[in-house]
Short mmCIF file of C-alpha atoms and ligand atoms in Angstrom, two decimals:
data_model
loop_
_atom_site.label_atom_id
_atom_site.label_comp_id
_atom_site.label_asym_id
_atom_site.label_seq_id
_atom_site.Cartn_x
_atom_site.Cartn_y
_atom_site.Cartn_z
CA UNK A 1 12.91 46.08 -16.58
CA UNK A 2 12.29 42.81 -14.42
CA UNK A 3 14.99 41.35 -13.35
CA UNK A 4 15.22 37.88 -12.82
CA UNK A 5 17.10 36.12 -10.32
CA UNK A 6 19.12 32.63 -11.37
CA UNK A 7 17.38 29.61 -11.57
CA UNK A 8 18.02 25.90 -12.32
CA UNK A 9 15.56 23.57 -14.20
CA UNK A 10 15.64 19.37 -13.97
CA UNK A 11 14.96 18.01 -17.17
CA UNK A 12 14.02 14.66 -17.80
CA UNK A 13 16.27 13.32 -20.62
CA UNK A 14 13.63 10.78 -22.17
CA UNK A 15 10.43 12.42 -21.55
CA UNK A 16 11.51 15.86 -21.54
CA UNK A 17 10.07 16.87 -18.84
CA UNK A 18 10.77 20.26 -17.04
CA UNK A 19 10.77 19.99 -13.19
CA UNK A 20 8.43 23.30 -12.92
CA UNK A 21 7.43 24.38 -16.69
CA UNK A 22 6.24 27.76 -17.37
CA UNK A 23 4.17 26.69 -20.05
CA UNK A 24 3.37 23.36 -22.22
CA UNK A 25 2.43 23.26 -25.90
CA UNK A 26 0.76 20.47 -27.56
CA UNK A 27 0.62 19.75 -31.28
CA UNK A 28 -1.45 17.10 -32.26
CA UNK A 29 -2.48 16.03 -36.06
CA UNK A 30 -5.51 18.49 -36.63
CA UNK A 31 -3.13 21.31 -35.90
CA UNK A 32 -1.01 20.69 -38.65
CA UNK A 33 -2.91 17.83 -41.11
CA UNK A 34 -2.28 19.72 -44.16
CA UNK A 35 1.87 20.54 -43.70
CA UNK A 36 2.06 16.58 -44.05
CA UNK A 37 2.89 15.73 -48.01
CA UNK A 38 0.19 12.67 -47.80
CA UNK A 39 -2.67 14.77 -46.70
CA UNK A 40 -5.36 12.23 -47.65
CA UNK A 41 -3.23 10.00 -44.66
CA UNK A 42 -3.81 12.50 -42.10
CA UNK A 43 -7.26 12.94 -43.24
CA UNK A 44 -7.39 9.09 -43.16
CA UNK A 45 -5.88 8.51 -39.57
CA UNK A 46 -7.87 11.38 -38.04
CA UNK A 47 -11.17 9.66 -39.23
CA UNK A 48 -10.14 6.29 -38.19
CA UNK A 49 -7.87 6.54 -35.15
CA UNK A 50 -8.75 9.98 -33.92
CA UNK A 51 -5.98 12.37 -33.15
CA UNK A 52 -2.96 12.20 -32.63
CA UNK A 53 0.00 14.09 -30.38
CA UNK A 54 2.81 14.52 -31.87
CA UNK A 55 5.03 16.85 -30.19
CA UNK A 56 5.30 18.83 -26.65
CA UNK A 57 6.86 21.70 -25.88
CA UNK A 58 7.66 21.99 -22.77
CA UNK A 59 9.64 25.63 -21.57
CA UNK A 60 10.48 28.10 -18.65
CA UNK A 61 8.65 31.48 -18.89
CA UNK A 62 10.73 34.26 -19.69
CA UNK A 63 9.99 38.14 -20.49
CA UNK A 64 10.13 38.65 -23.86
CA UNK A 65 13.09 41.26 -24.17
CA UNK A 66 16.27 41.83 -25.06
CA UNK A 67 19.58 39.63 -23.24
CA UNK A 68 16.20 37.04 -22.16
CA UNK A 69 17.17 33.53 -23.62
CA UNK A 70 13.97 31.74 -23.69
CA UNK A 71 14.78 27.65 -23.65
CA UNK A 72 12.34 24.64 -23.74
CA UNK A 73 12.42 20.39 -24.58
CA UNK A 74 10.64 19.22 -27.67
CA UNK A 75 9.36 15.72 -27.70
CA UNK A 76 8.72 14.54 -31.06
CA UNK A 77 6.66 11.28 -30.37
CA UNK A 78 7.63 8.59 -33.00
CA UNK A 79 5.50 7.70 -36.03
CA UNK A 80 4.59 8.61 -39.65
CA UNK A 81 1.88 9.82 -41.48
CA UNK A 82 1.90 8.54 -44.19
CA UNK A 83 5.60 7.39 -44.99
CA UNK A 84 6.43 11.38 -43.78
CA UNK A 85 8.27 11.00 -40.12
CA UNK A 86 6.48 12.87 -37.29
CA UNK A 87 8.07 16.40 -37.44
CA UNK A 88 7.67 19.87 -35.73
CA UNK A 89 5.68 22.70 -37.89
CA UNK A 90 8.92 24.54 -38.25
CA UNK A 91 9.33 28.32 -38.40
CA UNK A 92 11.66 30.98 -38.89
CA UNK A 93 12.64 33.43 -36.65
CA UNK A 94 10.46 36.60 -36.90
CA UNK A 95 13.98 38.56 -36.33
CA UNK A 96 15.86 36.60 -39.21
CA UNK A 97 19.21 37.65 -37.72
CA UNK A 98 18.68 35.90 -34.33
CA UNK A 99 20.28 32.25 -34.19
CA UNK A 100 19.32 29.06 -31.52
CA UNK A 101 21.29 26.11 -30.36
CA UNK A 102 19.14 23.00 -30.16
CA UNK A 103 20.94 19.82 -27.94
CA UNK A 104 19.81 16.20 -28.00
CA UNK A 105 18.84 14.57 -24.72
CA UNK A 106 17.30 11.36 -26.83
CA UNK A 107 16.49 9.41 -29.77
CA UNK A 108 17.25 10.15 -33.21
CA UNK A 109 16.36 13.05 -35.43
CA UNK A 110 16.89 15.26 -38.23
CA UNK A 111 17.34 18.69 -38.14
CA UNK A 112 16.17 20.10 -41.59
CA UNK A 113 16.66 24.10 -42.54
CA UNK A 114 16.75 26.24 -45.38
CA UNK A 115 17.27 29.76 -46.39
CA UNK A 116 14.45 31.94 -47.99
CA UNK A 117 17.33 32.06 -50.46
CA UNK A 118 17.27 28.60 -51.62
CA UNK A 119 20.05 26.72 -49.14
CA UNK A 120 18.91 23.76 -47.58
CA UNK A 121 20.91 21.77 -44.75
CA UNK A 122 19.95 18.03 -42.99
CA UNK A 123 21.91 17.18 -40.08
CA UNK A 124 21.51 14.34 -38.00
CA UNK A 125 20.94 14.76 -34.63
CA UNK A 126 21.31 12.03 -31.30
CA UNK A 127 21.72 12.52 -27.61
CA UNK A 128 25.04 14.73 -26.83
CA UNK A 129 24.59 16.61 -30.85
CA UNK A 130 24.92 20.24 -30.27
CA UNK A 131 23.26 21.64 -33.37
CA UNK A 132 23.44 25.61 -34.48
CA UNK A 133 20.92 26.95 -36.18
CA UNK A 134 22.56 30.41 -37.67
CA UNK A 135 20.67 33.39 -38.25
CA UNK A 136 18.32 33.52 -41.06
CA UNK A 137 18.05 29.63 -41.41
CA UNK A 138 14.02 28.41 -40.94
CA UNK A 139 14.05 25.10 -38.76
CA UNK A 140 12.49 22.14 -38.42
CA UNK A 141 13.23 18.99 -36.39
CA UNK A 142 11.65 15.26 -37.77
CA UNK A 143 12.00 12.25 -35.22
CA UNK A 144 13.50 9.43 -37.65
CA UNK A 145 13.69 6.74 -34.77
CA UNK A 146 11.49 3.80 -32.84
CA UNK A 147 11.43 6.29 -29.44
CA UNK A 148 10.62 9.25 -29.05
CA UNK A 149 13.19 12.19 -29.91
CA UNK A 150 13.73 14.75 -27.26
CA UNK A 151 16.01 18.02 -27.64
CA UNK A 152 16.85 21.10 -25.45
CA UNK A 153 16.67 24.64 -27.45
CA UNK A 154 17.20 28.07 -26.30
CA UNK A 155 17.11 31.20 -28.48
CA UNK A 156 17.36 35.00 -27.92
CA UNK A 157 14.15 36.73 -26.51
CA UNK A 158 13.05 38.34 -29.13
CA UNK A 159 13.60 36.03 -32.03
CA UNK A 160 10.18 35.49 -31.68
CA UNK A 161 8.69 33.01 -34.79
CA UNK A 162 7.03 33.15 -37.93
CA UNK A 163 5.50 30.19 -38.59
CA UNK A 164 3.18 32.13 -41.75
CA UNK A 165 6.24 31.40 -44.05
CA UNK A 166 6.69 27.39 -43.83
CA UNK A 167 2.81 27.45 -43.42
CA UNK A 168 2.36 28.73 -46.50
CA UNK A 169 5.15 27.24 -48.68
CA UNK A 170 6.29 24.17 -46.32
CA UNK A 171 9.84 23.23 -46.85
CA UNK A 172 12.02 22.43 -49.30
CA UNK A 173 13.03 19.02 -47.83
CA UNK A 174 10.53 16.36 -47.16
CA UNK A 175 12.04 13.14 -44.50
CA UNK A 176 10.54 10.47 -45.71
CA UNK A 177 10.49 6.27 -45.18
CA UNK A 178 12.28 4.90 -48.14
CA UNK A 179 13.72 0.92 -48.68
CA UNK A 180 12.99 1.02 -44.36
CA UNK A 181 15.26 3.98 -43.73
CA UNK A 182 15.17 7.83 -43.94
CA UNK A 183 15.79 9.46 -47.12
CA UNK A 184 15.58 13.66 -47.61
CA UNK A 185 13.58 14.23 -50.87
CA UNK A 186 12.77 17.24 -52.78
CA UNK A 187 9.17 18.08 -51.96
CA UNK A 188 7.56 18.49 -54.94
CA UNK A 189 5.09 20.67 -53.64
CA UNK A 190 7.29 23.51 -52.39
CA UNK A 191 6.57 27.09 -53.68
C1 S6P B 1 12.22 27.80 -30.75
C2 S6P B 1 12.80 26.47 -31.17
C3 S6P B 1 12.06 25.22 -30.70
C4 S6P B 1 10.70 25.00 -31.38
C5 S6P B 1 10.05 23.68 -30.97
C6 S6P B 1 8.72 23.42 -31.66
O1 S6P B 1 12.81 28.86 -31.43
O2 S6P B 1 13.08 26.44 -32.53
O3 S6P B 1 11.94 25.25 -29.32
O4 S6P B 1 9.82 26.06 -31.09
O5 S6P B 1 10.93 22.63 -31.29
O6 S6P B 1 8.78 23.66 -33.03
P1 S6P B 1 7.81 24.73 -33.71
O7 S6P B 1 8.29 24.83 -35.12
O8 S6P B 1 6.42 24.23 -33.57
O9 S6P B 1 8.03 26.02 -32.95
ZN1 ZN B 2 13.48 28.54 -33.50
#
């Protein structure tokens, strides 16, 4: 087994930044055009405007075994497509029984997660929100605000994540712009 000595990480609190990452992730548009509800609009802004980022990952690298917890920034850059808020693909955790803690560092988001048996929970989230995701309870964070939203996660090793489930059902809750503020609707396109 490796062992691995202490370390400490800086993290920028707007940008997210990690003073030495271990890896970087990238999401832009064409990675996840059809998980938005008004597909035609991604289609739309990715023939007009070109792509588009719309979150980084930013984490330390870890092995992946037990006791390891892995931990990382997401920036959600602000924006919709559509009137859908810029959001992360979402996932469950490939080992349902493993739980995470995400923290705000800044701007505003949801935090929207369900249960594959039919629970659903919102909770807002801001810089200082401690939010616990418990075992068994898919995840995904939407950036509701002007700036971008930034968080701090870290999870057990070997949670690892399934992303096949949300990709092929998406989630119950949509975040969408209604009467110029937020509003969780059904999405009538779950299955
Ligand atoms: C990992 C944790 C987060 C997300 C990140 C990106 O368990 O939940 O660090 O990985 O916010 O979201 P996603 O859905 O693309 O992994
Ligand atoms: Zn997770």
């Amino acid at each position: 087994m490796p062992h691995i000595v202490p370390f400490v990480t800086e993290i920028d609190m707007n940008s997210g930044e990690l003073s030495a990452p271990g890896y970087v992730i990238q999401r832009k548009l064409s990675d996840m055009a059809t998980m938005y509800i008004d597909e035609a609009a991604a289609r739309r802004i990715l023939a007009e405007e070109g792509d588009r980022l719309i979150y980084e990952v930013q984490g330390v690298a870890l092995p992946a075994e037990e006791g390891q917890i892995p931990h990382c920034t997401t920036r959600i850059l602000a924006g919709r497509i559509g009137e859908e808020y810029h959001m992360t693909k979402g996932h469950y955790h490939a080992r349902r029984e493993q739980g995470e803690v995400y923290f705000g560092l800044s701007g505003r988001g949801y935090l929207v997660m369900q249960t594959e048996t039919g629970e659903t929970s919102v909770v807002e989230m801001v810089a200082g929100s401690a939010a616990y995701v418990p075992p068994y309870w898919a995840h995904r964070t939407v950036n509701v605000g002007a700036e971008d939203f930034v968080f701090f996660s870290a999870w057990e090793a070997r949670a690892s994540h399934d992303y096949g489930a949300i990709e092929r059902a998406g989630f119950r809750k949509l975040v969408l712009l209604r009467n110029g503020k937020p509003a969780v609707l059904e999405n009538p396109n779950y299955s």
